[in-house]
mmCIF file of C-alpha atoms and ligand atoms in Angstrom:
data_model
loop_
_atom_site.group_PDB
_atom_site.id
_atom_site.type_symbol
_atom_site.label_atom_id
_atom_site.label_comp_id
_atom_site.label_asym_id
_atom_site.label_seq_id
_atom_site.Cartn_x
_atom_site.Cartn_y
_atom_site.Cartn_z
ATOM 1 C CA MET A 1 92.372 142.744 124.397
ATOM 2 C CA LYS A 2 91.655 139.337 122.732
ATOM 3 C CA LYS A 3 92.754 136.419 124.940
ATOM 4 C CA ARG A 4 95.620 134.171 123.492
ATOM 5 C CA ALA A 5 95.713 130.289 123.939
ATOM 6 C CA LEU A 6 98.359 127.764 123.242
ATOM 7 C CA ILE A 7 97.248 124.321 122.385
ATOM 8 C CA THR A 8 99.855 121.523 122.289
ATOM 9 C CA GLY A 9 98.258 118.414 120.588
ATOM 10 C CA ILE A 10 96.431 120.825 118.133
ATOM 11 C CA THR A 11 96.331 118.082 115.418
ATOM 12 C CA GLY A 12 94.893 115.340 117.523
ATOM 13 C CA GLN A 13 90.989 114.743 118.278
ATOM 14 C CA ASP A 14 90.422 117.130 121.173
ATOM 15 C CA GLY A 15 93.063 119.728 119.849
ATOM 16 C CA SER A 16 90.705 120.319 116.740
ATOM 17 C CA TYR A 17 87.517 120.560 119.045
ATOM 18 C CA LEU A 18 89.021 122.703 121.231
ATOM 19 C CA ALA A 19 90.561 125.141 118.687
ATOM 20 C CA GLU A 20 87.153 125.352 117.219
ATOM 21 C CA LEU A 21 85.729 126.388 120.635
ATOM 22 C CA LEU A 22 88.425 129.095 121.145
ATOM 23 C CA LEU A 23 88.062 130.644 117.985
ATOM 24 C CA ALA A 24 84.291 130.921 118.237
ATOM 25 C CA LYS A 25 85.122 132.859 121.678
ATOM 26 C CA ASP A 26 87.389 135.134 119.664
ATOM 27 C CA TYR A 27 90.573 133.780 121.132
ATOM 28 C CA ASP A 28 93.915 133.904 119.209
ATOM 29 C CA VAL A 29 94.950 130.266 118.851
ATOM 30 C CA ILE A 30 98.316 129.104 118.721
ATOM 31 C CA GLY A 31 98.827 125.526 117.700
ATOM 32 C CA MET A 32 102.042 123.808 118.779
ATOM 33 C CA VAL A 33 103.073 121.187 116.176
ATOM 34 C CA ARG A 34 105.849 118.721 115.932
ATOM 35 C CA ARG A 35 107.960 117.897 113.239
ATOM 36 C CA THR A 36 106.516 115.027 110.831
ATOM 37 C CA SER A 37 107.731 114.128 107.518
ATOM 38 C CA THR A 38 104.163 114.540 105.885
ATOM 39 C CA VAL A 39 101.778 117.258 107.204
ATOM 40 C CA ASN A 40 98.848 116.013 109.240
ATOM 41 C CA TYR A 41 96.455 118.739 109.687
ATOM 42 C CA GLU A 42 93.301 116.667 108.441
ATOM 43 C CA ARG A 43 91.347 117.345 111.531
ATOM 44 C CA ILE A 44 91.857 121.075 111.397
ATOM 45 C CA ALA A 45 92.008 121.772 107.734
ATOM 46 C CA HIS A 46 88.671 123.783 107.981
ATOM 47 C CA ILE A 47 90.274 126.221 110.386
ATOM 48 C CA GLN A 48 93.961 126.125 109.464
ATOM 49 C CA ASP A 49 94.043 129.484 108.082
ATOM 50 C CA ARG A 50 92.776 131.002 111.610
ATOM 51 C CA ILE A 51 95.445 129.215 113.644
ATOM 52 C CA THR A 52 99.144 130.489 114.156
ATOM 53 C CA PHE A 53 101.326 127.218 114.120
ATOM 54 C CA ALA A 54 104.265 127.258 116.323
ATOM 55 C CA PRO A 55 107.028 124.510 116.175
ATOM 56 C CA GLY A 56 107.615 122.435 119.299
ATOM 57 C CA ASP A 57 107.953 119.035 120.916
ATOM 58 C CA LEU A 58 107.066 117.908 124.391
ATOM 59 C CA LEU A 59 110.469 116.061 124.210
ATOM 60 C CA ASP A 60 112.392 119.310 123.994
ATOM 61 C CA GLU A 61 112.170 121.772 126.751
ATOM 62 C CA ALA A 62 114.048 124.645 125.011
ATOM 63 C CA SER A 63 111.335 124.366 122.031
ATOM 64 C CA LEU A 64 108.699 124.843 124.689
ATOM 65 C CA ILE A 65 110.426 127.962 126.263
ATOM 66 C CA GLU A 66 110.754 129.402 122.731
ATOM 67 C CA VAL A 67 107.081 128.930 121.913
ATOM 68 C CA LEU A 68 106.106 130.630 125.086
ATOM 69 C CA ARG A 69 108.670 133.433 124.803
ATOM 70 C CA GLU A 70 107.500 134.104 121.141
ATOM 71 C CA HIS A 71 103.570 133.871 121.442
ATOM 72 C CA ARG A 72 103.173 134.911 125.326
ATOM 73 C CA PRO A 73 99.789 133.054 125.656
ATOM 74 C CA ASP A 74 97.314 133.700 128.711
ATOM 75 C CA GLU A 75 96.254 130.015 128.678
ATOM 76 C CA VAL A 76 98.061 126.736 127.760
ATOM 77 C CA TYR A 77 96.160 123.554 126.989
ATOM 78 C CA ASN A 78 98.367 120.528 127.206
ATOM 79 C CA LEU A 79 96.906 118.058 125.151
ATOM 80 C CA ALA A 80 99.521 116.358 123.521
ATOM 81 C CA ALA A 81 100.441 112.816 124.625
ATOM 82 C CA GLN A 82 101.500 109.417 123.338
ATOM 83 C CA SER A 83 97.690 108.731 123.909
ATOM 84 C CA PHE A 84 97.290 105.129 122.908
ATOM 85 C CA VAL A 85 97.151 102.619 125.701
ATOM 86 C CA GLN A 86 98.105 99.495 123.519
ATOM 87 C CA THR A 87 101.160 101.258 122.241
ATOM 88 C CA SER A 88 102.221 102.135 125.724
ATOM 89 C CA PHE A 89 102.860 98.497 126.384
ATOM 90 C CA SER A 90 105.478 98.274 123.400
ATOM 91 C CA GLN A 91 106.799 101.662 123.834
ATOM 92 C CA PRO A 92 106.737 102.416 127.661
ATOM 93 C CA VAL A 93 109.820 104.498 127.781
ATOM 94 C CA LEU A 94 108.629 106.705 124.877
ATOM 95 C CA THR A 95 105.080 107.042 126.374
ATOM 96 C CA GLY A 96 106.874 108.072 129.800
ATOM 97 C CA GLU A 97 109.039 110.872 128.190
ATOM 98 C CA THR A 98 105.981 112.233 126.404
ATOM 99 C CA THR A 99 103.000 111.708 128.524
ATOM 100 C CA ALA A 100 104.680 112.008 131.926
ATOM 101 C CA LEU A 101 107.900 114.088 131.440
ATOM 102 C CA GLY A 102 106.647 116.119 128.880
ATOM 103 C CA VAL A 103 104.171 117.778 131.498
ATOM 104 C CA THR A 104 107.207 118.703 133.665
ATOM 105 C CA ARG A 105 109.002 120.225 130.798
ATOM 106 C CA LEU A 106 105.986 122.062 129.963
ATOM 107 C CA LEU A 107 105.203 123.283 133.545
ATOM 108 C CA ASP A 108 108.893 124.315 133.957
ATOM 109 C CA ALA A 109 108.787 126.316 130.811
ATOM 110 C CA ILE A 110 105.849 128.167 132.176
ATOM 111 C CA ARG A 111 107.510 128.886 135.562
ATOM 112 C CA ILE A 112 110.376 130.250 133.865
ATOM 113 C CA VAL A 113 108.692 132.382 131.080
ATOM 114 C CA ASP A 114 105.490 133.544 132.656
ATOM 115 C CA PRO A 115 104.020 131.964 135.910
ATOM 116 C CA ASP A 116 100.938 133.873 135.456
ATOM 117 C CA VAL A 117 99.688 131.593 132.579
ATOM 118 C CA ARG A 118 96.824 129.465 133.373
ATOM 119 C CA PHE A 119 97.466 125.769 132.636
ATOM 120 C CA TYR A 120 95.252 122.854 131.574
ATOM 121 C CA GLN A 121 96.594 119.308 132.078
ATOM 122 C CA ALA A 122 94.815 116.446 130.171
ATOM 123 C CA SER A 123 94.563 113.946 132.935
ATOM 124 C CA SER A 124 92.674 110.622 132.146
ATOM 125 C CA SER A 125 90.341 108.065 133.559
ATOM 126 C CA GLU A 126 92.998 105.452 132.946
ATOM 127 C CA MET A 127 94.578 106.811 136.114
ATOM 128 C CA PHE A 128 91.766 104.988 137.970
ATOM 129 C CA GLY A 129 92.591 101.544 136.168
ATOM 130 C CA LYS A 130 91.758 98.708 138.425
ATOM 131 C CA VAL A 131 89.031 100.791 140.069
ATOM 132 C CA VAL A 132 88.830 101.055 143.793
ATOM 133 C CA GLU A 133 85.406 102.854 143.925
ATOM 134 C CA VAL A 134 82.417 102.903 141.723
ATOM 135 C CA PRO A 135 81.601 105.631 140.354
ATOM 136 C CA GLN A 136 85.181 107.250 140.320
ATOM 137 C CA ARG A 137 85.452 110.781 141.446
ATOM 138 C CA GLU A 138 88.215 113.423 142.059
ATOM 139 C CA THR A 139 89.148 111.746 145.292
ATOM 140 C CA THR A 140 89.071 108.093 144.363
ATOM 141 C CA PRO A 141 92.468 106.607 144.816
ATOM 142 C CA LEU A 142 94.568 105.768 141.669
ATOM 143 C CA TYR A 143 95.490 102.512 140.424
ATOM 144 C CA PRO A 144 96.909 102.686 136.973
ATOM 145 C CA ARG A 145 96.900 99.488 134.597
ATOM 146 C CA SER A 146 99.263 100.410 131.683
ATOM 147 C CA PRO A 147 102.473 102.555 131.069
ATOM 148 C CA TYR A 148 100.162 105.103 129.573
ATOM 149 C CA GLY A 149 98.101 105.127 132.883
ATOM 150 C CA VAL A 150 101.208 105.267 135.090
ATOM 151 C CA ALA A 151 102.590 108.168 132.994
ATOM 152 C CA LYS A 152 99.297 110.153 133.574
ATOM 153 C CA VAL A 153 99.311 109.709 137.129
ATOM 154 C CA TYR A 154 102.722 111.354 137.113
ATOM 155 C CA GLY A 155 101.420 114.132 134.882
ATOM 156 C CA HIS A 156 98.489 114.671 137.218
ATOM 157 C CA TRP A 157 100.473 114.961 140.297
ATOM 158 C CA ILE A 158 103.237 117.003 138.779
ATOM 159 C CA THR A 159 100.387 119.351 137.802
ATOM 160 C CA ILE A 160 99.230 119.760 141.458
ATOM 161 C CA ASN A 161 102.992 119.812 142.739
ATOM 162 C CA TYR A 162 103.564 122.931 140.569
ATOM 163 C CA ARG A 163 100.262 124.614 141.653
ATOM 164 C CA GLU A 164 101.296 123.830 145.259
ATOM 165 C CA SER A 165 104.929 124.881 144.959
ATOM 166 C CA TYR A 166 105.064 127.774 142.816
ATOM 167 C CA GLY A 167 101.428 128.951 142.953
ATOM 168 C CA LEU A 168 100.570 128.210 139.231
ATOM 169 C CA HIS A 169 97.046 128.396 138.040
ATOM 170 C CA ALA A 170 97.217 124.730 136.969
ATOM 171 C CA SER A 171 94.027 122.589 136.516
ATOM 172 C CA SER A 172 93.769 118.791 135.546
ATOM 173 C CA GLY A 173 90.659 117.576 133.796
ATOM 174 C CA MET A 174 90.370 113.875 134.873
ATOM 175 C CA LEU A 175 88.553 113.154 131.570
ATOM 176 C CA PHE A 176 86.620 109.599 130.851
ATOM 177 C CA ASN A 177 86.758 108.481 127.275
ATOM 178 C CA HIS A 178 85.415 110.845 124.761
ATOM 179 C CA GLU A 179 84.989 110.048 121.175
ATOM 180 C CA SER A 180 83.946 111.547 117.644
ATOM 181 C CA PRO A 181 84.096 111.062 114.096
ATOM 182 C CA ARG A 182 87.501 112.557 114.333
ATOM 183 C CA ARG A 183 88.933 109.774 116.814
ATOM 184 C CA GLY A 184 91.844 107.814 115.750
ATOM 185 C CA LEU A 185 91.114 104.682 113.560
ATOM 186 C CA GLU A 186 93.126 102.561 116.323
ATOM 187 C CA PHE A 187 90.728 103.342 119.192
ATOM 188 C CA VAL A 188 88.038 100.894 119.698
ATOM 189 C CA THR A 189 84.879 103.120 118.902
ATOM 190 C CA ARG A 190 86.084 104.507 115.710
ATOM 191 C CA LYS A 191 87.476 101.001 114.815
ATOM 192 C CA ILE A 192 83.946 99.811 115.087
ATOM 193 C CA SER A 193 82.312 102.742 113.244
ATOM 194 C CA HIS A 194 84.609 102.523 110.347
ATOM 195 C CA GLY A 195 84.651 98.767 110.205
ATOM 196 C CA VAL A 196 80.619 98.916 110.301
ATOM 197 C CA ALA A 197 80.760 101.405 107.295
ATOM 198 C CA GLN A 198 83.194 99.241 105.339
ATOM 199 C CA ILE A 199 81.139 96.159 105.786
ATOM 200 C CA LYS A 200 77.955 98.028 105.084
ATOM 201 C CA LEU A 201 79.508 99.126 101.758
ATOM 202 C CA GLY A 202 80.539 95.414 101.086
ATOM 203 C CA ARG A 203 84.420 96.383 101.325
ATOM 204 C CA GLU A 204 84.940 94.048 104.278
ATOM 205 C CA SER A 205 83.005 91.088 105.873
ATOM 206 C CA GLU A 206 84.583 90.946 109.407
ATOM 207 C CA LEU A 207 85.891 93.226 112.241
ATOM 208 C CA ARG A 208 88.458 91.670 114.525
ATOM 209 C CA LEU A 209 88.416 92.986 118.076
ATOM 210 C CA GLY A 210 89.771 92.301 121.489
ATOM 211 C CA ASN A 211 87.794 92.335 124.950
ATOM 212 C CA LEU A 212 84.203 92.939 124.166
ATOM 213 C CA GLU A 213 83.376 92.863 127.714
ATOM 214 C CA ALA A 214 85.357 96.011 128.600
ATOM 215 C CA GLN A 215 83.084 98.828 130.021
ATOM 216 C CA ARG A 216 83.567 102.580 129.558
ATOM 217 C CA ASP A 217 82.170 105.854 130.210
ATOM 218 C CA TRP A 218 82.045 107.281 126.578
ATOM 219 C CA GLY A 219 81.145 110.821 126.055
ATOM 220 C CA PHE A 220 81.306 113.230 122.870
ATOM 221 C CA ALA A 221 84.688 115.082 122.498
ATOM 222 C CA GLY A 222 82.966 118.347 121.461
ATOM 223 C CA ASP A 223 81.110 118.431 124.849
ATOM 224 C CA TYR A 224 84.241 117.786 126.815
ATOM 225 C CA VAL A 225 86.401 120.507 125.457
ATOM 226 C CA GLU A 226 83.759 123.000 127.004
ATOM 227 C CA ALA A 227 84.703 121.609 130.362
ATOM 228 C CA MET A 228 88.652 122.215 129.663
ATOM 229 C CA TRP A 229 88.022 125.887 128.917
ATOM 230 C CA ALA A 230 85.487 126.284 131.787
ATOM 231 C CA MET A 231 88.296 125.125 134.342
ATOM 232 C CA LEU A 232 90.724 127.912 133.304
ATOM 233 C CA GLN A 233 87.995 130.622 133.615
ATOM 234 C CA ARG A 234 87.891 129.706 137.404
ATOM 235 C CA ASP A 235 89.624 132.231 139.987
ATOM 236 C CA GLU A 236 91.076 129.010 141.786
ATOM 237 C CA PRO A 237 92.706 126.046 139.779
ATOM 238 C CA ASP A 238 91.359 122.628 140.725
ATOM 239 C CA ASP A 239 90.993 118.974 139.568
ATOM 240 C CA TYR A 240 87.591 117.930 137.866
ATOM 241 C CA VAL A 241 86.272 114.477 136.734
ATOM 242 C CA VAL A 242 84.511 114.978 133.280
ATOM 243 C CA ALA A 243 82.255 111.955 132.462
ATOM 244 C CA THR A 244 78.617 111.122 131.509
ATOM 245 C CA GLY A 245 78.038 108.928 134.664
ATOM 246 C CA GLU A 246 76.811 105.996 132.442
ATOM 247 C CA THR A 247 78.812 102.970 131.374
ATOM 248 C CA HIS A 248 78.535 100.767 128.229
ATOM 249 C CA SER A 249 80.547 97.587 127.073
ATOM 250 C CA VAL A 250 82.268 97.506 123.776
ATOM 251 C CA ARG A 251 79.618 94.633 122.945
ATOM 252 C CA GLU A 252 76.798 97.205 123.383
ATOM 253 C CA PHE A 253 78.782 99.666 121.173
ATOM 254 C CA CYS A 254 78.877 97.090 118.339
ATOM 255 C CA GLU A 255 75.270 96.068 118.901
ATOM 256 C CA ILE A 256 74.095 99.672 118.333
ATOM 257 C CA ALA A 257 76.640 100.512 115.501
ATOM 258 C CA PHE A 258 75.821 97.523 113.636
ATOM 259 C CA SER A 259 71.958 97.569 113.981
ATOM 260 C CA HIS A 260 72.051 101.288 112.993
ATOM 261 C CA VAL A 261 72.847 100.021 109.460
ATOM 262 C CA GLY A 262 70.507 97.031 109.611
ATOM 263 C CA LEU A 263 73.334 94.421 110.597
ATOM 264 C CA ASP A 264 73.718 91.843 113.222
ATOM 265 C CA TYR A 265 77.178 92.424 114.952
ATOM 266 C CA ASP A 266 77.306 88.432 115.813
ATOM 267 C CA ASP A 267 77.501 87.904 112.045
ATOM 268 C CA HIS A 268 80.788 90.007 111.742
ATOM 269 C CA VAL A 269 82.744 90.740 114.917
ATOM 270 C CA VAL A 270 85.653 87.972 115.476
ATOM 271 C CA VAL A 271 87.370 88.044 118.911
ATOM 272 C CA ASP A 272 91.129 88.237 118.228
ATOM 273 C CA GLU A 273 93.804 87.608 121.135
ATOM 274 C CA ARG A 274 95.947 90.137 119.340
ATOM 275 C CA PHE A 275 93.860 93.025 120.379
ATOM 276 C CA MET A 276 93.788 91.898 124.316
ATOM 277 C CA ARG A 277 96.012 93.806 126.533
ATOM 278 C CA PRO A 278 98.656 92.432 129.175
ATOM 279 C CA ALA A 279 96.475 94.149 131.920
ATOM 280 C CA GLU A 280 92.980 95.420 131.301
ATOM 281 C CA VAL A 281 90.899 98.078 132.725
ATOM 282 C CA ASP A 282 87.499 96.410 133.121
ATOM 283 C CA LEU A 283 85.216 99.008 134.231
ATOM 284 C CA LEU A 284 85.183 102.716 134.225
ATOM 285 C CA VAL A 285 82.328 105.082 135.210
ATOM 286 C CA GLY A 286 82.619 108.541 136.337
ATOM 287 C CA ASP A 287 80.747 110.767 138.767
ATOM 288 C CA PRO A 288 80.791 114.159 137.164
ATOM 289 C CA GLY A 289 78.969 115.832 140.113
ATOM 290 C CA LYS A 290 81.824 118.477 140.752
ATOM 291 C CA ALA A 291 82.037 119.659 137.253
ATOM 292 C CA ARG A 292 78.144 119.851 137.026
ATOM 293 C CA THR A 293 77.920 121.906 140.093
ATOM 294 C CA VAL A 294 81.181 124.306 139.914
ATOM 295 C CA LEU A 295 81.632 124.521 136.145
ATOM 296 C CA GLY A 296 77.947 124.356 135.357
ATOM 297 C CA TRP A 297 78.978 121.314 132.717
ATOM 298 C CA GLU A 298 76.514 118.735 131.198
ATOM 299 C CA PRO A 299 77.198 116.349 128.468
ATOM 300 C CA GLN A 300 74.822 117.126 125.505
ATOM 301 C CA VAL A 301 75.178 113.817 123.375
ATOM 302 C CA SER A 302 73.923 110.654 124.589
ATOM 303 C CA PHE A 303 75.572 107.227 124.011
ATOM 304 C CA ARG A 304 73.301 106.257 121.229
ATOM 305 C CA GLN A 305 73.532 109.448 119.439
ATOM 306 C CA LEU A 306 77.409 109.151 119.794
ATOM 307 C CA VAL A 307 77.376 105.742 118.316
ATOM 308 C CA GLU A 308 75.167 106.658 115.481
ATOM 309 C CA MET A 309 76.788 110.107 114.578
ATOM 310 C CA MET A 310 80.180 108.076 114.222
ATOM 311 C CA VAL A 311 78.807 105.342 112.111
ATOM 312 C CA ASP A 312 77.013 107.899 109.887
ATOM 313 C CA ALA A 313 80.061 110.075 109.467
ATOM 314 C CA ASP A 314 82.272 106.894 108.356
ATOM 315 C CA LEU A 315 79.619 105.998 105.969
ATOM 316 C CA ALA A 316 79.641 109.606 104.524
ATOM 317 C CA LEU A 317 83.494 109.517 104.411
ATOM 318 C CA LEU A 318 83.603 106.190 102.661
ATOM 319 C CA ARG A 319 81.019 107.086 100.115
ATOM 320 C CA GLY A 320 83.164 110.357 99.223
ATOM 321 C CA ASP A 321 80.479 112.663 100.668
ATOM 322 C CA LEU A 322 82.898 114.117 102.868
ATOM 323 C CA ASN A 323 86.483 114.954 102.043
ATOM 324 C CA ASP A 324 87.844 115.987 105.514
ATOM 325 C CA LEU A 325 87.352 115.269 109.106
ATOM 326 C CA SER A 326 85.826 118.860 109.873
ATOM 327 C CA HIS A 327 82.386 117.312 110.772
ATOM 328 C CA PRO A 328 80.293 117.618 112.567
HETATM 329 P P1 NAP B 401 95.190 112.304 120.064
HETATM 330 O O1 NAP B 401 94.100 112.311 118.992
HETATM 331 O O2 NAP B 401 96.166 111.064 120.179
HETATM 332 O O3 NAP B 401 96.179 113.428 119.857
HETATM 333 C C1 NAP B 401 97.463 113.568 120.461
HETATM 334 C C2 NAP B 401 98.241 114.706 119.931
HETATM 335 O O4 NAP B 401 99.380 114.838 120.720
HETATM 336 C C3 NAP B 401 98.607 114.904 118.611
HETATM 337 O O5 NAP B 401 98.237 116.182 118.200
HETATM 338 C C4 NAP B 401 99.965 114.527 118.383
HETATM 339 O O6 NAP B 401 100.727 115.096 117.397
HETATM 340 C C5 NAP B 401 100.537 115.216 119.740
HETATM 341 N N1 NAP B 401 101.883 114.653 120.187
HETATM 342 C C6 NAP B 401 102.184 113.448 120.488
HETATM 343 N N2 NAP B 401 103.428 113.292 120.940
HETATM 344 C C7 NAP B 401 103.997 114.786 120.700
HETATM 345 C C8 NAP B 401 105.175 115.297 121.196
HETATM 346 N N3 NAP B 401 106.215 114.506 121.698
HETATM 347 N N4 NAP B 401 105.150 116.550 121.263
HETATM 348 C C9 NAP B 401 104.087 117.505 120.743
HETATM 349 N N5 NAP B 401 102.940 116.856 120.496
HETATM 350 C C10 NAP B 401 102.747 115.569 120.442
HETATM 351 O O7 NAP B 401 94.704 112.228 121.463
HETATM 352 P P2 NAP B 401 93.251 112.953 121.930
HETATM 353 O O8 NAP B 401 92.406 111.980 121.975
HETATM 354 O O9 NAP B 401 93.064 114.394 121.311
HETATM 355 O O10 NAP B 401 93.459 113.429 123.494
HETATM 356 C C11 NAP B 401 94.083 114.645 124.009
HETATM 357 C C12 NAP B 401 94.836 114.462 125.449
HETATM 358 O O11 NAP B 401 93.747 114.171 126.174
HETATM 359 C C13 NAP B 401 95.788 113.472 125.400
HETATM 360 O O12 NAP B 401 96.763 113.990 126.165
HETATM 361 C C14 NAP B 401 95.102 112.103 125.799
HETATM 362 O O13 NAP B 401 96.131 111.099 126.534
HETATM 363 C C15 NAP B 401 94.191 112.962 126.815
HETATM 364 N N6 NAP B 401 92.955 112.151 127.229
HETATM 365 C C16 NAP B 401 92.166 111.640 125.995
HETATM 366 C C17 NAP B 401 91.077 110.943 126.476
HETATM 367 C C18 NAP B 401 90.157 110.598 125.293
HETATM 368 O O14 NAP B 401 89.017 109.670 125.483
HETATM 369 N N7 NAP B 401 90.290 111.093 124.035
HETATM 370 C C19 NAP B 401 90.582 110.849 127.524
HETATM 371 C C20 NAP B 401 91.430 111.280 128.769
HETATM 372 C C21 NAP B 401 92.423 111.943 128.398
HETATM 373 P P3 NAP B 401 100.791 114.220 115.805
HETATM 374 O O15 NAP B 401 99.394 114.695 115.107
HETATM 375 O O16 NAP B 401 101.860 114.886 115.464
HETATM 376 O O17 NAP B 401 100.916 112.799 116.348
HETATM 377 O O1 F7E B 402 89.952 101.045 124.135
HETATM 378 C C1 F7E B 402 88.751 97.434 124.281
HETATM 379 C C2 F7E B 402 90.131 97.633 125.129
HETATM 380 O O2 F7E B 402 91.686 101.762 122.963
HETATM 381 C C3 F7E B 402 88.856 100.833 125.060
HETATM 382 C C4 F7E B 402 92.322 106.716 125.141
HETATM 383 O O3 F7E B 402 91.791 107.918 124.585
HETATM 384 O O4 F7E B 402 90.582 106.378 126.764
HETATM 385 C C5 F7E B 402 91.403 105.894 125.624
HETATM 386 O O5 F7E B 402 91.875 104.714 126.292
HETATM 387 C C6 F7E B 402 88.404 99.244 125.514
HETATM 388 C C7 F7E B 402 89.803 98.710 126.103
HETATM 389 O O6 F7E B 402 90.522 103.203 124.798
HETATM 390 C C8 F7E B 402 89.820 96.407 120.795
HETATM 391 O O7 F7E B 402 90.767 96.708 125.473
HETATM 392 C C9 F7E B 402 88.505 95.674 122.707
HETATM 393 O O8 F7E B 402 89.178 97.963 127.241
HETATM 394 O O9 F7E B 402 89.264 102.712 122.555
HETATM 395 P P1 F7E B 402 90.394 102.230 123.467
HETATM 396 P P2 F7E B 402 91.129 103.266 125.996
HETATM 397 O O10 F7E B 402 92.133 102.102 126.264
HETATM 398 O O11 F7E B 402 90.082 103.284 127.032
HETATM 399 C C10 F7E B 402 91.288 106.838 127.908
HETATM 400 C C11 F7E B 402 90.486 107.546 128.668
HETATM 401 C C12 F7E B 402 92.592 107.623 127.590
HETATM 402 O O12 F7E B 402 92.959 108.456 128.185
HETATM 403 C C13 F7E B 402 93.351 107.280 126.211
HETATM 404 O O13 F7E B 402 94.284 108.098 125.822
HETATM 405 O O14 F7E B 402 88.190 98.505 124.376
HETATM 406 N N1 F7E B 402 88.906 96.686 123.113
HETATM 407 N N2 F7E B 402 88.697 95.515 121.345
HETATM 408 C C14 F7E B 402 89.915 97.483 122.032
HETATM 409 N N3 F7E B 402 90.255 98.761 122.070
HETATM 410 C C15 F7E B 402 91.099 98.834 120.903
HETATM 411 N N4 F7E B 402 91.761 99.941 120.749
HETATM 412 N N5 F7E B 402 91.050 97.973 119.803
HETATM 413 C C16 F7E B 402 90.270 96.696 119.856
HETATM 414 O O15 F7E B 402 90.307 96.138 118.812
#
C-alpha cells in the first residue's frame, strides 16, 4: 500500500522540497492550500499534476477536519505558518492565530479524526531567541524575541502536550534557518542573492539591509526536509534540532554573494533603519548531534555552496534562462 502524506504549507519553500522528496519515495501527496485571489503554485509548478490539492486553512478547524476525513493521510507535516519574523511585529495577533493556535486546531482535528496519524511540527530556532546556551540543543531553555518566536514556542509545547496527553505520534523539528533559490524574497538571504543579481545585471546599484552583524546557522532547505521525513519513520516521536553547527553573519553572506560575481559588497550595501527589528536575535548556532546519531541525518550543502547556488539561480532567473522556481 502506498503511504499518503498531507502537507500544510505546500506552496511555501519547504513544502515544495518535501513534496518532491515524498513523491520520489512513492507517497501519495495531498497538499493543503488556502484560498488566494491568484494561484501561487510557482514553487510546485513542475510537480503540480502529481499532487492532490485540498482546500483548508489553519484558521478554520472545520476545514482541517474535512481534509483529514476526506484524504485519510498516514503522515501530516504542518509546515504552514505566518513565517516572517518582521511581519510578526506588525501582525502579532494574526501570527498567533496561525503559527500558534493553528497547531492546536490541526492536532485536535487529528485527535478527533484519526489519532494514529504521525504528525510533524515545524518548530524553529527562533524559539531560542536571546540564547542562554551556545550551541543550542534540544534541552536549551527557550527565550523567544518576537511574536513569531513566541507563537512557535506555543506550537512546540502544544505538540509535546498532545503527545503526552493523547499518545499521538507527534514530533517537532527545531529547525535552524534553511534557505534555497525558492526562499521568499523578503528573507535576508534571498534578498541578498536577488539584489546581487540585479546589481550585476545593471538594473540596481544599491541593496538596503538592516543588521549586518546578526549571525545565523544557515543550511539548505533540500537537506532539511530529509530530517522531517526521518523523524516520522521512528517508532517513537521526539524533538530534534536540525542545523549545520556553523554560524555566519549577514555581512559574511554579503561578502561571498557579491564576490561570487566579481563585486565588492561595500560598494553597494546600504544600512537602512527600516529593516532593523524591535528586538533582535543576535546569534544562533545549533548542535545537530541528536539528529546525526538518531536519524543518521547530515547536511550536504556547505555555506559557500548555498550562497553561490542562490546567486547563480537568481542570475539565471533574471536573465530569463529559467521560467519557474523548480530548480535546483
Ligand atoms: P513559507 O515559505 O513562508 O511558507 C509558508 C506556508 O504557509 C505557505 O504555503 C503559506 O501559504 C502557508 N500558510 C500561511 N498561512 C496559512 C494559513 N492560515 N492556512 C494554511 N496555510 C497557510 O515558509 P517555509 O520557509 O517554507 O517554512 C515552513 C515552516 O517551517 C513554517 O512553519 C516556518 O515557520 C517553519 N520554519 C522555517 C524555517 C526556515 O528557515 N525556512 C526555520 C524553522 C522553521 P500561501 O502560499 O498561501 O501564503
Ligand atoms: O533574517 C537580519 C535580520 O528574515 C535573518 C524564518 O524562516 O528563520 C527565519 O527567520 C537575520 C535577522 O530570517 C535584513 O535582522 C538584516 O537577524 O532572513 P531573516 P529570520 O528572522 O532568522 C527562522 C529560523 C524561522 O523560523 C523564520 O520562519 O537577518 N537582516 N537585514 C535582515 N533580515 C531581513 N529579512 N531583511 C533585511 O533587510
